[in-house]
Each structure stands twice: as C-alpha cells, then as structure tokens.
Short mmCIF file of C-alpha atoms in Angstrom, two decimals:
data_model
loop_
_atom_site.label_atom_id
_atom_site.label_comp_id
_atom_site.label_asym_id
_atom_site.label_seq_id
_atom_site.Cartn_x
_atom_site.Cartn_y
_atom_site.Cartn_z
CA SER A 1 -3.70 54.25 17.89
CA PHE A 2 -4.25 50.49 17.79
CA LEU A 3 -0.60 49.86 18.60
CA SER A 4 -1.21 51.28 22.04
CA LEU A 5 -3.33 48.22 22.88
CA ASN A 6 -0.34 45.91 22.69
CA LEU A 7 1.55 48.15 25.08
CA GLY A 8 -0.99 47.53 27.79
CA LYS A 9 -0.59 43.81 27.37
CA LYS A 10 3.18 43.82 27.54
CA THR A 11 3.56 46.14 30.50
CA LYS A 12 1.45 44.07 32.90
CA GLY A 13 3.59 42.08 35.30
CA LYS A 14 6.81 42.99 33.51
CA ALA A 15 9.11 45.95 33.76
CA GLU A 16 7.29 49.03 32.51
CA LYS A 17 8.13 50.10 28.99
CA GLN A 18 10.67 52.89 28.94
CA ILE A 19 9.94 56.35 27.61
CA CYS A 20 12.15 57.16 24.64
CA GLN A 21 13.84 60.38 25.77
CA VAL A 22 14.85 61.60 22.31
CA VAL A 23 11.21 61.41 21.13
CA LEU A 24 9.91 63.08 24.29
CA ASP A 25 12.41 65.95 23.89
CA HIS A 26 11.35 66.41 20.27
CA PHE A 27 7.63 66.39 21.17
CA GLU A 28 8.27 68.72 24.11
CA LYS A 29 9.66 71.39 21.82
CA GLN A 30 7.18 70.97 18.98
CA TYR A 31 3.98 70.54 20.98
CA THR A 32 4.73 73.28 23.51
CA ALA A 33 4.92 75.60 20.49
CA GLU A 34 1.82 74.18 18.76
CA LEU A 35 -0.54 73.39 21.65
CA GLY A 36 0.62 75.84 24.31
CA ASP A 37 -0.48 75.26 27.91
CA VAL A 38 -2.49 72.10 27.25
CA TRP A 39 0.60 70.15 26.18
CA SER A 40 1.76 69.44 29.74
CA SER A 41 -1.47 67.65 30.71
CA VAL A 42 -1.54 65.78 27.37
CA ARG A 43 2.07 64.74 27.95
CA ASP A 44 1.20 63.37 31.39
CA VAL A 45 -1.41 61.04 29.86
CA LEU A 46 0.67 59.98 26.85
CA THR A 47 3.62 59.05 29.03
CA SER A 48 1.51 57.01 31.51
CA PRO A 49 0.20 53.85 29.83
CA TRP A 50 -1.49 52.79 33.08
CA CYS A 51 -4.00 55.61 32.69
CA TRP A 52 -4.86 54.76 29.05
CA GLN A 53 -8.39 53.55 28.40
CA HIS A 54 -9.91 51.13 25.95
CA ALA A 55 -13.32 51.12 24.34
CA LEU A 56 -15.27 48.06 23.22
CA LEU A 57 -16.90 48.23 19.80
CA LEU A 58 -19.52 45.48 19.76
CA ASN A 59 -19.74 43.29 16.66
CA ARG A 60 -23.29 43.31 15.28
CA PHE A 61 -22.59 40.08 13.38
CA SER A 62 -21.87 38.07 16.52
CA GLN A 63 -24.67 37.44 18.99
CA CYS A 64 -23.38 37.57 22.55
CA PRO A 65 -26.28 37.60 25.01
CA GLY A 66 -25.47 39.17 28.34
CA LEU A 67 -22.39 41.10 27.17
CA GLU A 68 -24.04 44.53 27.42
CA SER A 69 -25.45 43.88 30.88
CA SER A 70 -22.12 42.54 32.14
CA LEU A 71 -20.42 45.67 30.77
CA ALA A 72 -22.95 47.83 32.61
CA VAL A 73 -22.15 46.01 35.85
CA GLN A 74 -18.47 46.81 35.31
CA GLY A 75 -19.19 50.51 34.92
CA TYR A 76 -19.26 50.77 31.13
CA HIS A 77 -21.67 53.10 29.34
CA PRO A 78 -22.34 53.94 25.67
CA ALA A 79 -19.57 56.13 24.27
CA PHE A 80 -21.66 58.07 21.78
CA PRO A 81 -24.94 59.85 22.53
CA ALA A 82 -27.96 58.99 20.38
CA ALA A 83 -28.36 62.69 19.51
CA LEU A 84 -25.38 62.64 17.10
CA PRO A 85 -26.06 63.72 13.49
CA TYR A 86 -25.10 60.18 12.43
CA LEU A 87 -25.23 57.17 14.74
CA PRO A 88 -26.65 53.97 13.22
CA ALA A 89 -28.64 51.83 15.66
CA ALA A 90 -26.35 48.83 15.18
CA PHE A 91 -23.26 50.86 16.08
CA ARG A 92 -22.60 50.17 19.75
CA CYS A 93 -19.48 51.21 21.59
CA PHE A 94 -18.91 51.10 25.35
CA ILE A 95 -16.42 52.92 27.55
CA ARG A 96 -15.83 53.63 31.22
CA ARG A 97 -14.01 56.35 33.09
CA ALA A 98 -11.59 53.99 34.81
CA PRO A 99 -8.50 52.83 32.94
CA GLY A 100 -7.72 49.15 32.69
CA ARG A 101 -8.29 46.68 29.98
CA PHE A 102 -11.08 44.32 29.02
CA PRO A 103 -9.66 40.91 27.99
CA ALA A 104 -8.84 40.72 24.27
CA GLN A 105 -10.35 37.88 22.27
CA LYS A 106 -8.02 35.52 20.40
CA HIS A 107 -8.40 35.00 16.65
CA GLN A 108 -10.12 31.67 16.00
CA PRO A 109 -10.63 30.70 12.34
CA GLY A 110 -14.32 30.21 11.60
CA ARG A 111 -15.46 31.99 14.75
CA LEU A 112 -16.48 35.64 14.89
CA LYS A 113 -15.23 37.87 17.70
CA GLU A 114 -17.82 39.66 19.83
CA TYR A 115 -16.04 42.98 20.25
CA TYR A 116 -13.06 45.03 19.09
CA LEU A 117 -10.86 46.79 21.66
CA LEU A 118 -9.75 50.22 20.53
CA ASN A 119 -9.11 53.86 21.31
CA ALA A 120 -12.62 55.37 21.23
CA ALA A 121 -11.34 58.44 19.34
CA SER A 122 -10.52 56.26 16.35
CA LEU A 123 -14.26 55.83 15.76
CA LEU A 124 -14.77 59.57 15.16
CA PRO A 125 -13.47 59.42 11.55
CA VAL A 126 -15.98 56.63 10.85
CA LEU A 127 -18.88 58.61 12.33
CA ALA A 128 -17.75 61.68 10.36
CA LEU A 129 -17.77 59.66 7.11
CA GLU A 130 -21.52 58.89 7.48
CA VAL A 131 -21.55 55.76 5.29
CA LYS A 132 -25.00 54.69 4.10
CA ASP A 133 -26.22 51.33 2.77
CA GLY A 134 -25.32 50.68 -0.85
CA GLU A 135 -22.57 53.30 -1.12
CA ASP A 136 -19.23 52.43 -2.69
CA VAL A 137 -16.58 52.93 -0.03
CA LEU A 138 -12.78 52.98 -0.04
CA ASP A 139 -10.66 52.61 3.10
CA LEU A 140 -7.35 53.71 1.59
CA CYS A 141 -4.91 52.77 4.41
CA ALA A 142 -7.02 50.15 6.14
CA ALA A 143 -4.76 48.05 8.40
CA PRO A 144 -5.09 46.86 11.08
CA GLY A 145 -8.79 47.00 10.16
CA GLY A 146 -10.56 48.56 13.13
CA LYS A 147 -12.06 51.38 11.08
CA SER A 148 -13.10 48.96 8.30
CA VAL A 149 -14.89 46.82 10.89
CA ALA A 150 -16.48 49.96 12.37
CA ILE A 151 -17.75 51.08 8.93
CA LEU A 152 -19.46 47.69 8.55
CA GLN A 153 -21.13 48.16 11.95
CA CYS A 154 -22.71 51.32 10.49
CA ALA A 155 -23.92 50.24 7.08
CA CYS A 156 -23.69 47.68 4.32
CA PRO A 157 -21.73 49.26 1.42
CA GLY A 158 -22.51 48.30 -2.16
CA HIS A 159 -18.82 47.73 -2.69
CA PHE A 160 -16.18 48.01 0.02
CA HIS A 161 -12.54 48.34 -0.97
CA CYS A 162 -10.01 47.95 1.85
CA ASN A 163 -6.46 48.75 0.81
CA GLU A 164 -3.18 48.29 2.67
CA TYR A 165 0.18 48.70 0.95
CA ASP A 166 2.34 47.11 3.65
CA ASP A 167 2.55 43.33 3.31
CA LEU A 168 2.59 42.41 6.99
CA ARG A 169 -0.14 44.90 7.89
CA SER A 170 -2.22 43.67 4.97
CA ARG A 171 -2.24 40.15 6.43
CA TRP A 172 -3.29 41.67 9.75
CA LEU A 173 -6.14 43.47 7.97
CA GLU A 174 -7.34 40.22 6.32
CA GLN A 175 -7.32 38.46 9.68
CA THR A 176 -9.30 41.29 11.31
CA ILE A 177 -11.97 41.10 8.60
CA GLU A 178 -12.10 37.32 8.96
CA SER A 179 -12.50 37.71 12.75
CA PHE A 180 -15.43 40.14 12.60
CA ILE A 181 -17.30 39.85 9.31
CA PRO A 182 -19.48 36.85 8.34
CA ASN A 183 -19.06 35.03 5.09
CA PRO A 184 -21.72 36.32 2.70
CA LEU A 185 -20.76 39.88 3.59
CA THR A 186 -17.05 39.32 3.02
CA ASN A 187 -17.89 38.88 -0.69
CA LEU A 188 -18.61 42.64 -0.82
CA ILE A 189 -15.13 43.39 0.50
CA MET A 190 -12.14 43.65 -1.75
CA VAL A 191 -8.78 43.68 0.02
CA SER A 192 -5.89 45.02 -2.07
CA LYS A 193 -2.21 45.83 -1.52
CA LEU A 194 -1.92 48.78 -3.89
CA ASP A 195 0.15 51.90 -3.40
CA GLY A 196 -2.58 54.26 -2.17
CA ARG A 197 -1.09 57.11 -4.21
CA GLN A 198 -2.10 55.27 -7.41
CA ILE A 199 -5.68 54.29 -6.60
CA GLY A 200 -7.06 57.62 -7.83
CA ASP A 201 -5.65 56.94 -11.29
CA LEU A 202 -6.69 53.27 -11.24
CA LYS A 203 -10.26 53.95 -10.07
CA PRO A 204 -11.14 57.54 -11.00
CA GLU A 205 -14.47 58.86 -9.65
CA PHE A 206 -15.49 55.40 -8.46
CA TYR A 207 -16.32 55.89 -4.76
CA ASP A 208 -19.02 57.73 -2.82
CA LYS A 209 -16.98 57.82 0.40
CA VAL A 210 -13.24 57.56 1.05
CA LEU A 211 -11.47 57.21 4.39
CA VAL A 212 -7.80 58.21 4.46
CA ASP A 213 -6.52 57.09 7.85
CA ALA A 214 -3.03 58.09 6.86
CA PRO A 215 0.34 56.73 7.95
CA CYS A 216 1.53 59.27 10.51
CA SER A 217 3.79 59.86 13.50
CA ASN A 218 2.11 57.59 16.02
CA ASP A 219 2.65 59.76 19.10
CA ARG A 220 1.71 57.08 21.63
CA GLY A 221 3.77 54.36 19.98
CA TRP A 222 6.81 56.53 19.25
CA LEU A 223 7.10 57.68 22.86
CA PHE A 224 7.84 54.08 23.82
CA SER A 225 10.02 53.04 20.89
CA GLY A 226 12.60 50.86 22.61
CA ASP A 227 15.34 51.50 20.08
CA PRO A 228 16.85 55.03 20.29
CA GLN A 229 18.51 54.69 16.84
CA GLN A 230 15.20 53.77 15.26
CA ALA A 231 13.59 56.71 17.07
CA VAL A 232 16.17 59.15 15.71
CA LEU A 233 15.60 57.78 12.20
CA ARG A 234 11.83 58.12 12.59
CA LEU A 235 12.16 61.73 13.73
CA MET A 236 14.42 62.53 10.79
CA ARG A 237 11.98 61.01 8.31
CA ARG A 238 9.00 62.59 10.01
CA LYS A 239 9.17 65.57 7.65
CA GLU A 240 8.54 63.27 4.67
CA LEU A 241 5.23 62.04 6.08
CA SER A 242 3.27 65.18 5.22
CA SER A 243 4.23 64.87 1.56
CA LEU A 244 3.05 61.22 1.52
CA GLN A 245 -0.19 62.25 3.26
CA PHE A 246 -0.74 64.99 0.69
CA GLN A 247 -0.24 62.51 -2.18
CA LEU A 248 -2.63 60.00 -0.61
CA LEU A 249 -5.25 62.73 -0.27
CA ARG A 250 -4.79 63.81 -3.89
CA SER A 251 -5.30 60.20 -4.96
CA ALA A 252 -8.38 59.86 -2.73
CA ILE A 253 -9.92 62.98 -4.25
CA LYS A 254 -9.41 61.58 -7.78
CA ALA A 255 -11.06 58.33 -6.66
CA LEU A 256 -14.14 60.20 -5.35
CA ARG A 257 -17.27 60.79 -7.39
CA PRO A 258 -18.43 64.40 -7.63
CA GLY A 259 -20.64 64.95 -4.59
CA GLY A 260 -18.74 62.29 -2.65
CA SER A 261 -16.99 62.98 0.63
CA LEU A 262 -13.71 62.12 2.24
CA VAL A 263 -12.48 61.92 5.81
CA TYR A 264 -8.80 62.30 6.64
CA SER A 265 -7.48 61.13 10.01
CA THR A 266 -4.21 60.61 11.87
CA CYS A 267 -3.24 59.60 15.41
CA THR A 268 -0.72 62.41 15.86
CA LEU A 269 -0.92 65.90 17.36
CA SER A 270 1.48 67.25 14.73
CA LYS A 271 0.17 70.31 12.88
CA ALA A 272 2.43 69.54 9.89
CA GLU A 273 0.59 66.23 9.39
CA ASN A 274 -2.87 67.54 10.24
CA SER A 275 -4.14 71.08 9.54
CA ASP A 276 -1.20 71.93 7.29
CA VAL A 277 -1.85 68.98 4.96
CA ILE A 278 -5.56 69.82 4.75
CA SER A 279 -4.84 73.52 4.10
CA LEU A 280 -2.47 72.55 1.31
CA ILE A 281 -5.13 70.30 -0.26
CA LEU A 282 -7.78 73.03 -0.03
CA ASP A 283 -5.36 75.51 -1.63
CA SER A 284 -4.31 73.22 -4.45
CA CYS A 285 -7.53 71.34 -5.30
CA ARG A 286 -10.17 73.77 -6.48
CA ASN A 287 -12.90 71.11 -6.64
CA VAL A 288 -12.78 70.30 -2.91
CA MET A 289 -14.70 72.03 -0.13
CA PRO A 290 -14.35 71.72 3.66
CA VAL A 291 -17.32 70.14 5.46
CA ASP A 292 -18.39 71.43 8.87
CA ILE A 293 -18.14 68.63 11.49
CA SER A 294 -18.55 70.86 14.54
CA GLU A 295 -22.02 69.43 15.28
CA MET A 296 -20.53 65.94 15.70
CA ALA A 297 -17.74 67.40 17.86
CA ARG A 298 -20.28 69.18 20.09
CA GLY A 299 -22.32 65.99 20.33
CA VAL A 300 -19.41 63.98 21.76
CA SER A 301 -17.86 66.71 23.89
CA GLN A 302 -18.94 64.93 27.11
CA GLU A 303 -16.49 62.10 26.39
CA PHE A 304 -13.75 63.75 24.32
CA THR A 305 -11.56 66.78 24.88
CA PHE A 306 -10.85 68.83 21.77
CA PHE A 307 -8.11 71.32 21.00
CA SER A 308 -9.73 74.73 20.65
CA GLY A 309 -7.46 75.95 17.86
CA THR A 310 -9.08 74.08 14.95
CA GLN A 311 -11.54 75.11 12.25
CA GLN A 312 -15.08 73.81 11.70
CA HIS A 313 -14.08 71.13 9.20
CA GLU A 314 -11.56 69.55 11.59
CA LEU A 315 -11.08 68.39 15.15
CA LEU A 316 -8.18 67.25 17.29
CA VAL A 317 -8.80 64.96 20.26
CA LEU A 318 -6.47 65.65 23.20
CA PRO A 319 -5.96 62.86 25.74
CA GLU A 320 -6.65 63.86 29.35
CA LYS A 321 -6.98 61.86 32.58
CA GLY A 322 -10.29 60.04 32.76
CA ARG A 323 -10.81 60.76 29.05
CA ALA A 324 -7.54 59.40 27.74
CA TRP A 325 -8.75 59.13 24.12
CA GLY A 326 -6.65 60.29 21.18
CA PRO A 327 -4.53 61.85 19.89
CA MET A 328 -6.85 61.82 16.89
CA TYR A 329 -7.11 64.36 14.12
CA VAL A 330 -10.18 64.27 11.85
CA ALA A 331 -11.01 66.47 8.84
CA LYS A 332 -13.83 66.18 6.32
CA LEU A 333 -13.88 67.32 2.68
CA LYS A 334 -16.39 67.13 -0.14
CA LYS A 335 -15.70 66.88 -3.88
CA MET A 336 -17.70 69.31 -5.95
CA SER A 337 -17.25 68.89 -9.71
CA SER A 338 -14.89 66.58 -11.55
CA THR A 339 -12.76 69.39 -13.01
#
C-alpha cells in the first residue's frame, strides 16, 4: 500500500501511468466472482490514481508547532474516533475527503520527520494489535517501516524486533526508522534480515505481539506494472504467495508466547491470500483462536468501507470514492497454550 504513494508523485505533470491490461483482466474475473457487485466501484477507484487519498500520521517524537492547525485549515480531520477500543493519546492521524497529496518530507540524516504519508487503512492492523508499553513485539515483514513507526506512536515496547528479508527493502526500513525514531529509543529496536519462516524456530515463545504484514499481491501497484511480461510472471506466481503467507503465520505463532496475539494483514482483495490463509491456520493450529475485531471495525466505519462477507475476526477495507482507503485485509488471532 505504500508503493501507491510513489505513483502519485510520478504521475503529476507527466503522462499518466498506464493500466496493465493483463492484470486488470485477471482481477476482473477473480474479483467479480469473489466480491460480486461491489467490485465495479472498487475497480473505478483502484484504476484512478487521481482519486487516491493520503493520510498523515504525525510523529510524536518530532515537535512541529502549528502543523495540526494548518492541517485543519486545509480540511483535514482526525482519522480515528477517540471511542475506539484502543487508541493511544499520542497516536494522531489526519485525513480529508478530498484526494491530493500533502508534500512528502525528504530524508535528512540526524533530523526527524514530522509526519508519515500513508494509506490510512494500513494503520488498522496496528490498532488491532493493541501494543502496550513494555511488551515484546515482532514486526515480521517490516519494510518499508510505516507500521513499525505507527507501533512506536502507540507504545514503547520492551523489545522491538523489526525483520525484513529483502536486502533493498531492509535498507529502506532502516532509513525509515532513522527518519522517525529518536536515538535512545532506537536502542530498543533490533532490525534483522532473517527469513521470516525461520524466526519461530529461532525465537520460540519470545514475543507478546506479532504483526505479519505479509508479502502479497499488491493490487494497487500491480494494476500499474509497466512491464506486461513482469505482470504475467507475477500473476503466474501469485498462487505461491498463499503458501508463503501460511508458512510465515506458522512461524509467527511459534514465536508467540501463550496468551500473546497476532495480527495478519495484506494489501490485496484476494480471498486466497486473506480468509483462506487464516482458515487454513485455524484448521491446522489447534492452539490458535480467532479474536473478534468487529468493535474496532464498527468504530471506524465512518471513514472506511468494509466488505460485508467477512467473519468477526477479520475485515477487508474496500476503496470507494471519497474514502479511497485500502485494499487492506486484517485478521487477529490469539495463541492459547504452547502445545
């Protein structure tokens, strides 16, 4: 979902990015079957980058007097209502109905950024995770780092492990942390480049909370993949993603302490990578229970549109005009005993 931000930048003043027809045809077939009537309005938003919106997550570690009032003048309002089951006071995110883009801040070594631009739906997994001060937290697939930064806006973990297997993305993650998190606090953060499928065996029952923001079909990004060959290859390998996601989840469950909880998220609408993966985990791991997140979903229903065909432990954000957030799938699980 973060890749969509770069799109906005590149399309301004240049030729618009082209829709990749082979991907659109594939989505058309799959999502008409899976989502029914709502797919056509979702498709209209996904294929129109000029109607995409961006949220600003304020950085509590960087004082910027006047930013909130200047946002208010420009029509921004808080994205999340105070009545949510979990909304730490320091967690401040602003959105507005109109599309368009707030200027991004450049990375400057030694200087903290004041805000992070992102798809507001990507904060839902963080709010579902409900991290509290002192907890040991693992962000299993952490790059580019937006969710890691968001977790640190919520609480101060005892130990925070941010992992990213991909080399290039791992450097991006380190830069994000450097841009948003002040020095003494960065000592609590361990950044690793491990294969996420192995962390459960390396650190069994070590964490209170685990976020698995899994590699997935990035619907927004894939629709604009400029290279048709690459797109065809992606679509062919798409079937392998659910098996990787399943293995990452298995590893995450091993890494969780009994009583700990896990949030799984993707930025795709694909049932095979969302509900199906979670169903498979619930069927095959006897020590895991679904956690009801419908109260959080109800609490944010003013700003987000959800697919009605999900269960209480999951939600799927559908982009629509004026609320162009998502796609974002979120599911929450809890580990019972260690057997």
